[in-house]
Tab-separated table of C-alpha atoms and ligand atoms in Angstrom:
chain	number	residue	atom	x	y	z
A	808	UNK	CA	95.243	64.525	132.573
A	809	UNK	CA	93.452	63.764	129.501
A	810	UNK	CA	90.168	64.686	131.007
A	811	UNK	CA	91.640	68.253	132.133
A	812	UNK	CA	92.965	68.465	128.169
A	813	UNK	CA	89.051	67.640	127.219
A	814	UNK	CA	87.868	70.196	129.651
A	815	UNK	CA	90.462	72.984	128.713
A	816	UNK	CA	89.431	72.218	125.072
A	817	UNK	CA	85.935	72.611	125.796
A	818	UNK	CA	86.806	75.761	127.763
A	819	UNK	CA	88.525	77.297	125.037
A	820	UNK	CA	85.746	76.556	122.460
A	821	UNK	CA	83.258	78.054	124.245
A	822	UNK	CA	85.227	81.202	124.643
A	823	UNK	CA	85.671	81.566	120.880
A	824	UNK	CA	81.871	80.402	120.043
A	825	UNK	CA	80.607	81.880	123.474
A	826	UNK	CA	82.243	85.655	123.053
A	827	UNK	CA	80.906	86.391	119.583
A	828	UNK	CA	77.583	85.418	120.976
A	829	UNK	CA	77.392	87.835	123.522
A	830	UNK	CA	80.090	90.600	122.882
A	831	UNK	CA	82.747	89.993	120.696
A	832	UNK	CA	83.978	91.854	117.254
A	833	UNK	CA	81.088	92.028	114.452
A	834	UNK	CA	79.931	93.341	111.814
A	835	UNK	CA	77.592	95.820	111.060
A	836	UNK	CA	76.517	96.274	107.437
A	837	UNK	CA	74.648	99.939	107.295
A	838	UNK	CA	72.351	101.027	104.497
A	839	UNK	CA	71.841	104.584	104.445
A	840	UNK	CA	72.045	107.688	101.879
A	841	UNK	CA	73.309	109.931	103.657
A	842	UNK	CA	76.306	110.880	100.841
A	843	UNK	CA	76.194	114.439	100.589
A	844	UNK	CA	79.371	116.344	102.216
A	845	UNK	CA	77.666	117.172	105.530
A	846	UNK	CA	75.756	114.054	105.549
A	847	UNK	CA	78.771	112.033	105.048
A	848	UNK	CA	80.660	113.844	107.818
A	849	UNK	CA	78.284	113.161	110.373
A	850	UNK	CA	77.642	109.681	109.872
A	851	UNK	CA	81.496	108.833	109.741
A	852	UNK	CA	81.592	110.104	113.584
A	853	UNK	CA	78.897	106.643	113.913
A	854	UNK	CA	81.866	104.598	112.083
A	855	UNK	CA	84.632	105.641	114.357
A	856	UNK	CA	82.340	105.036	117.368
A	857	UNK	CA	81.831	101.566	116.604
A	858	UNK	CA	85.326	100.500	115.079
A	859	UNK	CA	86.857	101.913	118.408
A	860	UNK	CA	84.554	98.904	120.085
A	861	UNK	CA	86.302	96.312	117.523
A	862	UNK	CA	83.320	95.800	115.225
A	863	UNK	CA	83.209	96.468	111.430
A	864	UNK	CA	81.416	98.523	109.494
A	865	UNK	CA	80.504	97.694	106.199
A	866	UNK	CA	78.634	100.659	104.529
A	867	UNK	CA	76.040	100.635	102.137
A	868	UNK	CA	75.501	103.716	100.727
A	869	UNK	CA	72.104	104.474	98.018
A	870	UNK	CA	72.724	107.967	96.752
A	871	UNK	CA	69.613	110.382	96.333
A	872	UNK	CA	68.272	112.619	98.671
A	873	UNK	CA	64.785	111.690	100.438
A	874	UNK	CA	65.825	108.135	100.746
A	875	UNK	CA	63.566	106.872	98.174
A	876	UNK	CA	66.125	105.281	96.182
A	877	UNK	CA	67.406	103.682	99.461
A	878	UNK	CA	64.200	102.685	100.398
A	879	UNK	CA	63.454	100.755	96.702
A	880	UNK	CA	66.963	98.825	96.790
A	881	UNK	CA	66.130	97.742	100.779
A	882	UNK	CA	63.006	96.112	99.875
A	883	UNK	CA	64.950	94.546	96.932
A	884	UNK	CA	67.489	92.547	99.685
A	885	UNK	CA	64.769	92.104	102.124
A	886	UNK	CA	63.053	89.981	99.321
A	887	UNK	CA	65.903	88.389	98.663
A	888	UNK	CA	66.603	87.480	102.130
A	889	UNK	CA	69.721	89.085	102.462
A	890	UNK	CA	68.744	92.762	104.459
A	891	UNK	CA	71.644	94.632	105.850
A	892	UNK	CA	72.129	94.747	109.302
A	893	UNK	CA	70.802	98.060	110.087
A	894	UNK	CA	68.617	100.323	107.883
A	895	UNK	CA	68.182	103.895	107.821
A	896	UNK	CA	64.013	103.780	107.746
A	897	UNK	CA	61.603	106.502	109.210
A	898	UNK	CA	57.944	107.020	110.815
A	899	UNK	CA	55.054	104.880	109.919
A	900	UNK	CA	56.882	102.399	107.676
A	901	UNK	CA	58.849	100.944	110.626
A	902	UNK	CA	55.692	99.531	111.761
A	903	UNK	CA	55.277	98.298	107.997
A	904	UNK	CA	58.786	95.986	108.670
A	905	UNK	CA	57.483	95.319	112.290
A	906	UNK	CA	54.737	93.094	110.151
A	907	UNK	CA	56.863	91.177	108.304
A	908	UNK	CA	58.821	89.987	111.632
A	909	UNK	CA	62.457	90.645	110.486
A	910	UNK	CA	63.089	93.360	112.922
A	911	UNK	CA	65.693	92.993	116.265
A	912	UNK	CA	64.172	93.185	119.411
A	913	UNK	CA	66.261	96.110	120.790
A	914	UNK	CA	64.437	96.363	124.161
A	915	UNK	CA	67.538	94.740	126.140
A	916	UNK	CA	69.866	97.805	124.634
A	917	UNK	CA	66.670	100.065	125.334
A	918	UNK	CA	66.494	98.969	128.754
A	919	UNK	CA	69.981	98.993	130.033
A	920	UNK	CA	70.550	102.139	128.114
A	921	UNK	CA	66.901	103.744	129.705
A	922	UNK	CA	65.725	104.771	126.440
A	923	UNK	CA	62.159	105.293	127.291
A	924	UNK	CA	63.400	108.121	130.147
A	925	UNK	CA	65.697	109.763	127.557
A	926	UNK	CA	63.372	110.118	124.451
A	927	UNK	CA	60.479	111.797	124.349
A	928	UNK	CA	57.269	109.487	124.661
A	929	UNK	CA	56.366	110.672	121.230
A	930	UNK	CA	59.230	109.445	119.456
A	931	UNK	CA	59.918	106.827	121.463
A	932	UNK	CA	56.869	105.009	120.129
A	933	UNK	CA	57.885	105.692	116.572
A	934	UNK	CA	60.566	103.236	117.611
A	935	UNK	CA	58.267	100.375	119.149
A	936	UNK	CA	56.725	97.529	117.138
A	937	UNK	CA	53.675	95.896	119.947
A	938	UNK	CA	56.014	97.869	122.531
A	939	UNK	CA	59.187	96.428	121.848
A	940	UNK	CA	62.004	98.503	120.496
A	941	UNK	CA	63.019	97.344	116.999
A	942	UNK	CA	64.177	101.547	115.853
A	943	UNK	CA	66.369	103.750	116.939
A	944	UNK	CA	66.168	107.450	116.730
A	945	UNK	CA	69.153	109.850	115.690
A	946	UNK	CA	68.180	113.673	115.524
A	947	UNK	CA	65.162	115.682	114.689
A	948	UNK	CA	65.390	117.625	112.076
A	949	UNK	CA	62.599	120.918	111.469
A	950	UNK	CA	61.889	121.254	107.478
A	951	UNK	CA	60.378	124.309	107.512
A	952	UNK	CA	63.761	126.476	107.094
A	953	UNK	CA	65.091	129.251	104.544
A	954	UNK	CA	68.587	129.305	103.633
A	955	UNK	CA	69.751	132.461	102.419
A	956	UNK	CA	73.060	134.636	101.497
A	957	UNK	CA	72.851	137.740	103.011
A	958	UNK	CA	75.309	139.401	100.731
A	959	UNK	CA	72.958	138.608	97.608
A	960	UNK	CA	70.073	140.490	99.380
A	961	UNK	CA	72.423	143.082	99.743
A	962	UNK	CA	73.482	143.428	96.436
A	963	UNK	CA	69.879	143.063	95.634
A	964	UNK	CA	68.908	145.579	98.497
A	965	UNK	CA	66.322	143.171	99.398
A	966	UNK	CA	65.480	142.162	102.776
A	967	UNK	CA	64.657	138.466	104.397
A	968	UNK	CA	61.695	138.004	103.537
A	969	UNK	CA	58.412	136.329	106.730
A	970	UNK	CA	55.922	136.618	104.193
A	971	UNK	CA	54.958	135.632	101.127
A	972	UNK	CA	54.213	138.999	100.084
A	973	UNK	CA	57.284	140.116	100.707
A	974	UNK	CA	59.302	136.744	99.732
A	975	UNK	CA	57.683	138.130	96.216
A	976	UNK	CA	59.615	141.523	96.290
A	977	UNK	CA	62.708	140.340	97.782
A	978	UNK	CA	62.737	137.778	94.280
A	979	UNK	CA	61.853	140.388	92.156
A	980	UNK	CA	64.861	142.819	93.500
A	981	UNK	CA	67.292	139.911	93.398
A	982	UNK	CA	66.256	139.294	89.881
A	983	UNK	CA	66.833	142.819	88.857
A	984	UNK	CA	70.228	142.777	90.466
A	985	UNK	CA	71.171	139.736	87.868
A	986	UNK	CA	70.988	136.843	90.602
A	987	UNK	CA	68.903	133.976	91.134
A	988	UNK	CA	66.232	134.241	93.255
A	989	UNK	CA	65.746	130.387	94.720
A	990	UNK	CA	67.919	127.625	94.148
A	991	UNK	CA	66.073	124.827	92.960
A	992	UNK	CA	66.384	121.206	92.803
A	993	UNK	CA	63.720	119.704	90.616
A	994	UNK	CA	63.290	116.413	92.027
A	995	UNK	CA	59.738	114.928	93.548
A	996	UNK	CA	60.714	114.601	97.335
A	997	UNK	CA	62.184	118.441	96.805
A	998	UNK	CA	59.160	119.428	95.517
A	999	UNK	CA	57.019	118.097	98.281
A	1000	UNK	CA	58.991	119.517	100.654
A	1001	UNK	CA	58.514	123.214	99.432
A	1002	UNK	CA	55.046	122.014	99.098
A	1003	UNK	CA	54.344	121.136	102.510
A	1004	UNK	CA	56.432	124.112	103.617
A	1005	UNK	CA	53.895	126.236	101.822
A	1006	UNK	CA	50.603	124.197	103.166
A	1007	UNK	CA	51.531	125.578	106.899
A	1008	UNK	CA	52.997	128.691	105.965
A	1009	UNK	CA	49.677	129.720	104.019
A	1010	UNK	CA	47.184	128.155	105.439
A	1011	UNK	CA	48.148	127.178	109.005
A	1012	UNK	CA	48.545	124.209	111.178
A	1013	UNK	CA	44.792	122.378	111.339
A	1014	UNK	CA	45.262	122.740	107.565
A	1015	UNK	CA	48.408	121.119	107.354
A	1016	UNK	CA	47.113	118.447	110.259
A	1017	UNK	CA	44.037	117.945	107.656
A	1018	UNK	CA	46.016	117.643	104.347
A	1019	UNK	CA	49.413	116.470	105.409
A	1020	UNK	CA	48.583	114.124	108.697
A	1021	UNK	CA	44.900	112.795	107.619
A	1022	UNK	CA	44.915	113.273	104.162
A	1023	UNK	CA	41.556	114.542	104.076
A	1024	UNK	CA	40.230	114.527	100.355
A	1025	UNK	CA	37.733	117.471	101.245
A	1026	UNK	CA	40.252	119.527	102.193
A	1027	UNK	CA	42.878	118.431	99.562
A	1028	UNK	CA	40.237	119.833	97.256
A	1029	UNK	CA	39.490	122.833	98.412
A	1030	UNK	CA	40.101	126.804	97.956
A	1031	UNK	CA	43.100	127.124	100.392
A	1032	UNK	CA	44.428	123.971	98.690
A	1033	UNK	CA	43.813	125.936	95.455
A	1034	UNK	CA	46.306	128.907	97.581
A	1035	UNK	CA	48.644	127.032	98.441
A	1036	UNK	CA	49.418	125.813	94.743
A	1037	UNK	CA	49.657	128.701	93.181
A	1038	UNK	CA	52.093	129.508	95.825
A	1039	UNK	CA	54.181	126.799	94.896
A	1040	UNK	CA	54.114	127.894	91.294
A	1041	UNK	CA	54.227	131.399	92.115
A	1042	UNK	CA	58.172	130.249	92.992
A	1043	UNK	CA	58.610	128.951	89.465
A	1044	UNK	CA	59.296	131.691	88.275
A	1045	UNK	CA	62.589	132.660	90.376
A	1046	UNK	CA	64.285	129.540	89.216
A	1047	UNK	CA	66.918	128.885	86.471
A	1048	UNK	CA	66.068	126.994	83.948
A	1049	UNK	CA	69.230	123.917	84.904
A	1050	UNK	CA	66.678	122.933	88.105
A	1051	UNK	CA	64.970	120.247	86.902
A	1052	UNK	CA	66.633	116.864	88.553
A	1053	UNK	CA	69.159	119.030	90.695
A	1054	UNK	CA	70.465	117.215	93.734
A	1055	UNK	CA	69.338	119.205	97.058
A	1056	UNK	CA	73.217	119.844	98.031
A	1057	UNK	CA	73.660	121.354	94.743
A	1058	UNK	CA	70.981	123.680	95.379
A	1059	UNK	CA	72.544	124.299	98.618
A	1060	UNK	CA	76.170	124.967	96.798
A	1061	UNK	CA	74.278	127.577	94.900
A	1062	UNK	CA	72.988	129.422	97.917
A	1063	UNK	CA	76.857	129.069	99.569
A	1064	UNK	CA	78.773	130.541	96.677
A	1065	UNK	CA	76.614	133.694	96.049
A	1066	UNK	CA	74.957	132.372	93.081
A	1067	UNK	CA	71.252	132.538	94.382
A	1068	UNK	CA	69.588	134.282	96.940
A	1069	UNK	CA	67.854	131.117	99.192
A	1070	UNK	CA	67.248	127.978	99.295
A	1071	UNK	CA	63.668	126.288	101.129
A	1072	UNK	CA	65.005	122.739	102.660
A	1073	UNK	CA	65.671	121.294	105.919
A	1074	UNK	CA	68.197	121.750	108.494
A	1075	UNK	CA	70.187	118.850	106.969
A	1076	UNK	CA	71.023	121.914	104.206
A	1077	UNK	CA	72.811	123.240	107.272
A	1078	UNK	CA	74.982	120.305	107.219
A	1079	UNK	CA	76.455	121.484	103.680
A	1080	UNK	CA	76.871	125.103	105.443
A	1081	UNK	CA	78.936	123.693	107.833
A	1082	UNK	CA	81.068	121.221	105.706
A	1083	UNK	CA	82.261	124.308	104.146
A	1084	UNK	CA	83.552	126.147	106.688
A	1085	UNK	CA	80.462	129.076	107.021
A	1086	UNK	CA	79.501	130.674	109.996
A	1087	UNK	CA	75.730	131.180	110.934
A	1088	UNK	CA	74.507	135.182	110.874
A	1089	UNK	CA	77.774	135.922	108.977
A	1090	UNK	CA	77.735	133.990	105.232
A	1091	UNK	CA	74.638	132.674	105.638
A	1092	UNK	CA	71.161	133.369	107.419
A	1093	UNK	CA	68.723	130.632	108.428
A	1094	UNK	CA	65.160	131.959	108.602
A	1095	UNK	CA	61.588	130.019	108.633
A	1096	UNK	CA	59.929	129.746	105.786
A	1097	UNK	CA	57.434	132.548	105.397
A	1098	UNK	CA	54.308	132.577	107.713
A	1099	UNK	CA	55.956	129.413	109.189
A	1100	UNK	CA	57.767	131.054	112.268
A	1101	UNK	CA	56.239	129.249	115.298
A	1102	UNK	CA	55.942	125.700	113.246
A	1103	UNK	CA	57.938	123.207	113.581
A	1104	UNK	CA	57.745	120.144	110.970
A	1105	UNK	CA	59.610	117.362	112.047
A	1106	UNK	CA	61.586	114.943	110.427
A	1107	UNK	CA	62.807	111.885	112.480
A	1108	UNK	CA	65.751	109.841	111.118
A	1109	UNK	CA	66.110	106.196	112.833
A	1110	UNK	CA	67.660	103.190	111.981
A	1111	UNK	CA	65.895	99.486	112.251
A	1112	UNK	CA	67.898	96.453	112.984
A	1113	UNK	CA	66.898	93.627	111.180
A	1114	UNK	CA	68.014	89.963	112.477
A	1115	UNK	CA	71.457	88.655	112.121
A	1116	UNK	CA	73.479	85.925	112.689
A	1117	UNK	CA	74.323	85.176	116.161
A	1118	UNK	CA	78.512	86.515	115.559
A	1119	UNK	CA	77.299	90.048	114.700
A	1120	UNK	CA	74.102	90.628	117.277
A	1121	UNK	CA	77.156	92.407	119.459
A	1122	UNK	CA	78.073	94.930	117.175
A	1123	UNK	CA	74.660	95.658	115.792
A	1124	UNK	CA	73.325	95.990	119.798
A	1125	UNK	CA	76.202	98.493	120.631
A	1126	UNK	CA	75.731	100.763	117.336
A	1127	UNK	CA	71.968	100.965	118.716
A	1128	UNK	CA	73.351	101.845	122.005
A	1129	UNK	CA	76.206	104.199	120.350
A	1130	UNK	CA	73.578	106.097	118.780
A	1131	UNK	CA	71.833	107.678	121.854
A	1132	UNK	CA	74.964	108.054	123.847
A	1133	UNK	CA	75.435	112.238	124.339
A	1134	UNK	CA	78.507	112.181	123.330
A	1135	UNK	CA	77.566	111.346	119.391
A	1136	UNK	CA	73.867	112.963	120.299
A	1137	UNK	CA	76.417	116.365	120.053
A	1138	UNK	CA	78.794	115.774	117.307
A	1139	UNK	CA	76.576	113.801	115.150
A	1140	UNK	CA	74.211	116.709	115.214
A	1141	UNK	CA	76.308	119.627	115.196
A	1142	UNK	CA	77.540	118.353	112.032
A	1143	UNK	CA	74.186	117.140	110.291
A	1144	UNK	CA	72.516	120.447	111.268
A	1145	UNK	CA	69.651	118.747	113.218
A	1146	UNK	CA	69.128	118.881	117.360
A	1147	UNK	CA	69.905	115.998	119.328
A	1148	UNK	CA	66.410	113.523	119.969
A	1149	UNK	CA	68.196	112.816	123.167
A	1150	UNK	CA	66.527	114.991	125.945
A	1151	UNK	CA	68.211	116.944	128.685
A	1152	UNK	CA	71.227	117.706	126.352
A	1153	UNK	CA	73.201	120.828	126.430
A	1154	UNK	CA	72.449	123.623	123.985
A	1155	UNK	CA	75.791	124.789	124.966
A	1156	UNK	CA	77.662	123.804	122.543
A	1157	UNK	CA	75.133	124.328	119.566
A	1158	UNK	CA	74.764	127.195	117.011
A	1159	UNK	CA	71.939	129.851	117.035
A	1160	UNK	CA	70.165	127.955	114.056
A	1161	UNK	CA	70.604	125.162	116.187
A	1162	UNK	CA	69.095	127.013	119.459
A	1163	UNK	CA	66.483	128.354	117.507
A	1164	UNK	CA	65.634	124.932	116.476
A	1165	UNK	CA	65.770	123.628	120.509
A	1166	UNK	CA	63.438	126.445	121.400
A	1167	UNK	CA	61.003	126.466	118.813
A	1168	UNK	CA	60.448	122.760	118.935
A	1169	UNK	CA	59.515	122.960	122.206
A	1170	UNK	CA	57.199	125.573	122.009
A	1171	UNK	CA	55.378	124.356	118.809
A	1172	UNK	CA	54.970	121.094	121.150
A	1173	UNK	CA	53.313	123.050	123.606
A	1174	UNK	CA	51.417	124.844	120.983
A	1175	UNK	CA	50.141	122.088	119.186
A	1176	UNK	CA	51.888	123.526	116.125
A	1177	UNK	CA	54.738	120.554	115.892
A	1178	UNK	CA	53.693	118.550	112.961
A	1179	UNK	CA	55.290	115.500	111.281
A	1180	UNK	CA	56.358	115.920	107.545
A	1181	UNK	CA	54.823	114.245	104.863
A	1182	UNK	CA	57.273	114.801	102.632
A	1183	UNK	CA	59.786	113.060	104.823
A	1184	UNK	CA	57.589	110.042	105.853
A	1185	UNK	CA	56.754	110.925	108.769
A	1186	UNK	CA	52.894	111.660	108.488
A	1187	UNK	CA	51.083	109.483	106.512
A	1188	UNK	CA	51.867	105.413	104.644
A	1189	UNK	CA	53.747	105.262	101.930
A	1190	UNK	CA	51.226	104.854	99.145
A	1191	UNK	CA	49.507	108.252	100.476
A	1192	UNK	CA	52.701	110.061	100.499
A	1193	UNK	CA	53.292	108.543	96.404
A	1194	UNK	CA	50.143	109.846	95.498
A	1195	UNK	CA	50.649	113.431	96.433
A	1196	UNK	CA	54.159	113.642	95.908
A	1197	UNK	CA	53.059	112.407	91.997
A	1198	UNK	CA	50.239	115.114	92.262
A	1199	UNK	CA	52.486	118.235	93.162
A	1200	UNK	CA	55.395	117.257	90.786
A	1201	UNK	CA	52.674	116.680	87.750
A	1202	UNK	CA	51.072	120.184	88.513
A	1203	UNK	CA	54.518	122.194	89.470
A	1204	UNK	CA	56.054	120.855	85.977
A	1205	UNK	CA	52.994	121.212	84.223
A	1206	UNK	CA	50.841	124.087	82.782
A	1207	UNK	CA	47.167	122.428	84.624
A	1208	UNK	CA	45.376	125.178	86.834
A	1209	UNK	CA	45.606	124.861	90.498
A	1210	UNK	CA	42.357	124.015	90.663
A	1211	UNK	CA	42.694	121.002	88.146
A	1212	UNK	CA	45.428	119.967	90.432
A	1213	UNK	CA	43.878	120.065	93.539
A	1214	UNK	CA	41.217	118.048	92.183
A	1215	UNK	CA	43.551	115.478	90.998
A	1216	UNK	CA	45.068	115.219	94.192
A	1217	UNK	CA	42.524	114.577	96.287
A	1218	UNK	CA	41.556	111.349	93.652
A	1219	UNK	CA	44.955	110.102	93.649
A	1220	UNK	CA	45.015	110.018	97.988
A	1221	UNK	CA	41.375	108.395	98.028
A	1222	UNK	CA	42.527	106.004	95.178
A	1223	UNK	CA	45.232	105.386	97.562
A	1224	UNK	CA	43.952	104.766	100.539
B	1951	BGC	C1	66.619	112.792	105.807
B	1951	BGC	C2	67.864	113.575	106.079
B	1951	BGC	C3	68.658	113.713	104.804
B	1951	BGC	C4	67.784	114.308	103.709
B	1951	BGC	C5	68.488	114.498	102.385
B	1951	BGC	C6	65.844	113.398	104.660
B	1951	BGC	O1	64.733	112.616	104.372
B	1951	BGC	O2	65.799	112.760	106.933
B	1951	BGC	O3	68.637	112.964	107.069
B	1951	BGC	O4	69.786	114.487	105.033
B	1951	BGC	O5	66.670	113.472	103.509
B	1951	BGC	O6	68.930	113.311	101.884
């Protein structure tokens, strides 16, 4: 009898101890900055997901748009030893975190899950560190979008604009007709996003490959470079004058309520669209960015797991494994404005932005004209992207020539590199 009672106690442990091992309630503690209206929306699809599996999620939200914020207070708890479960971190830099060996393998989720027959092979070795999982992709967003209000180019009796010629006249009419031109949010990782917007809509995609992907310092110095900023400050001028430090969403607002005529940002702007009730091709219009029409720059978000304790490996595996189920592939991205990164899902129930996104991204694939962004950390390391990003916000709020600014670009990459 008393040997049963030993047994049965021993039994009973090792279902407590033994269950949060392998699959019982955790905690997931999720650092992200995704805090906008849309943004939020979207990711709170993620939190019902996993609390309807038991597990807890403890959110950790860094406010500003771009992640670099995020990305400063991460590397402030990974020094301290204390990183949060999972961590919304893109591109190149997850192989940065992959060298300090704090990542979760993933591959058992990836395997059971058949993650390298779902994603494409592109992406899916984004998410490998020495061909083990330790990322997991959400969406693709395309950065290389114009939001506009159709009713201020019709007040304006301007039309949407595919070049840069003409995105010149359209501003000019909307300006006449009392309205703002472009909303504007005056922040660095804005900035660089126009900027790289501009690089491939002026100059093409083997200059964008050159600047943007290998950060070549002859062609960062060059005539087209020279182009393609006085493009960018060729905008300047069809701003108001409360841009400087605007939040993107703000920007966005801006656009929605008739205040200014468009708005250059990624498909995540769609997100805000969507939050507040618009319909596509009715209040607003999404268009490429002019002389941009068959690129597509790409923006990957993905989260990396770093390790945890043994009682909350459960609920970090299945929020990996939520992730790149369809069913949040479709909700997730309907709501953030992006296209699902799973293949073989429906376009069904997508918008036309959405569709346009779907077919475009293939065909820039084919075309060789799907780039990653720079601005969006896709495309180069960190330090590159700093030096740049610190180079087009110096010359956009500054009165130095074009050509003193493509100069000092190309000295701050090599410095850099
Ligand atoms: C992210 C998006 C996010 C945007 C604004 C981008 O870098 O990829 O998911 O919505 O920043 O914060």
């Amino acid at each position: 009898m008393r040997i049963f009672k030993c047994v049965l106690f021993v039994l009973i442990i090792f279902s407590i101890f033994g269950c949060q091992g392998k699959g019982g309630p955790g905690e997931v503690e999720v650092l992200h900055w995704w805090t906008s209206g849309g943004e939020a929306a979207s990711l709170a699809v993620l939190k019902q997901l996993l609390e309807a599996e038991g597990h807890t999620w403890k959110d950790f939200a860094v406010a500003g748009g771009g992640g670099d914020q995020a990305m400063t207070v991460l590397k402030s708890r990974a020094v301290a030893g204390n990183p949060p479960a999972a961590a919304q971190v893109k591109g190149p830099q997850i192989q940065l975190w992959g060298d300090e060996g704090v990542l979760t393998n993933l591959d058992d989720v990836a395997k059971a899950e058949n993650w390298d027959a779902i994603l494409p092979k592109v992406v899916a070795d984004i998410m490998k560190y020495k061909g083990n999982y330790v990322a997991v992709p959400v969406n693709v967003h395309r950065i290389n979008w114009m939001w506009c209000n159709p009713a201020v180019f019709e007040k304006a009796g301007a039309t949407i604009p595919t070049t840069w010629e003409e995105f010149e006249t359209a501003c000019q009419k909307i300006q006449a007709a009392g309205l703002i031109p472009v909303a504007w949010g005056g922040q660095p990782w804005q900035e660089a996003t126009v900027f790289e917007t501009i690089v491939a809509g002026v100059s093409g995609t083997d200059f964008y490959k050159k600047t943007m992907v290998q950060a070549d310092p002859a062609a960062l110095e060059s005539d087209t470079m020279v182009k393609v900023l006085n493009t960018l400050k060729m905008i300047k001028q069809y701003t108001d004058p409360g841009a400087p430090g605007r939040d993107w969403n703000l920007a966005t607002a801006m656009v929605i309520k008739g205040e200014a005529g468009m708005q250059f940002m990624g498909d995540w702007a769609k997100g805000e669209f969507t939050a507040a009730g618009k319909t596509p091709d009715v209040d607003y219009v999404a268009a490429p960015a002019p002389g941009t029409a068959k690129q597509f720059l790409f923006n990957i978000d993905s989260f990396i797991m770093f390790k945890v304790a043994k009682k909350n490996e459960a609920a970090q595996k299945a929020m990996a494994r939520l992730i790149l189920q369809p069913k949040f592939q479709e909700v997730f991205n309907i709501n953030k404005g992006s296209i699902p990164v799973r293949m073989g899902m429906s376009e069904e129930p997508f918008d036309a932005p959405a569709r346009l996104a779907m077919k475009d991204f293939s065909e820039s694939s084919r075309s060789g004209d799907l780039v990653p962004s720079m601005a969006h950390e896709m495309a180069v390391m960190p330090a590159i992207r700093g030096a740049i990003m610190d180079a087009v916000t110096n010359f956009y709020n500054s009165d130095m020539t074009a050509e003193a600014a493509a100069k000092q670009l190309a000295t701050a990459v090599k410095a850099a590199m």
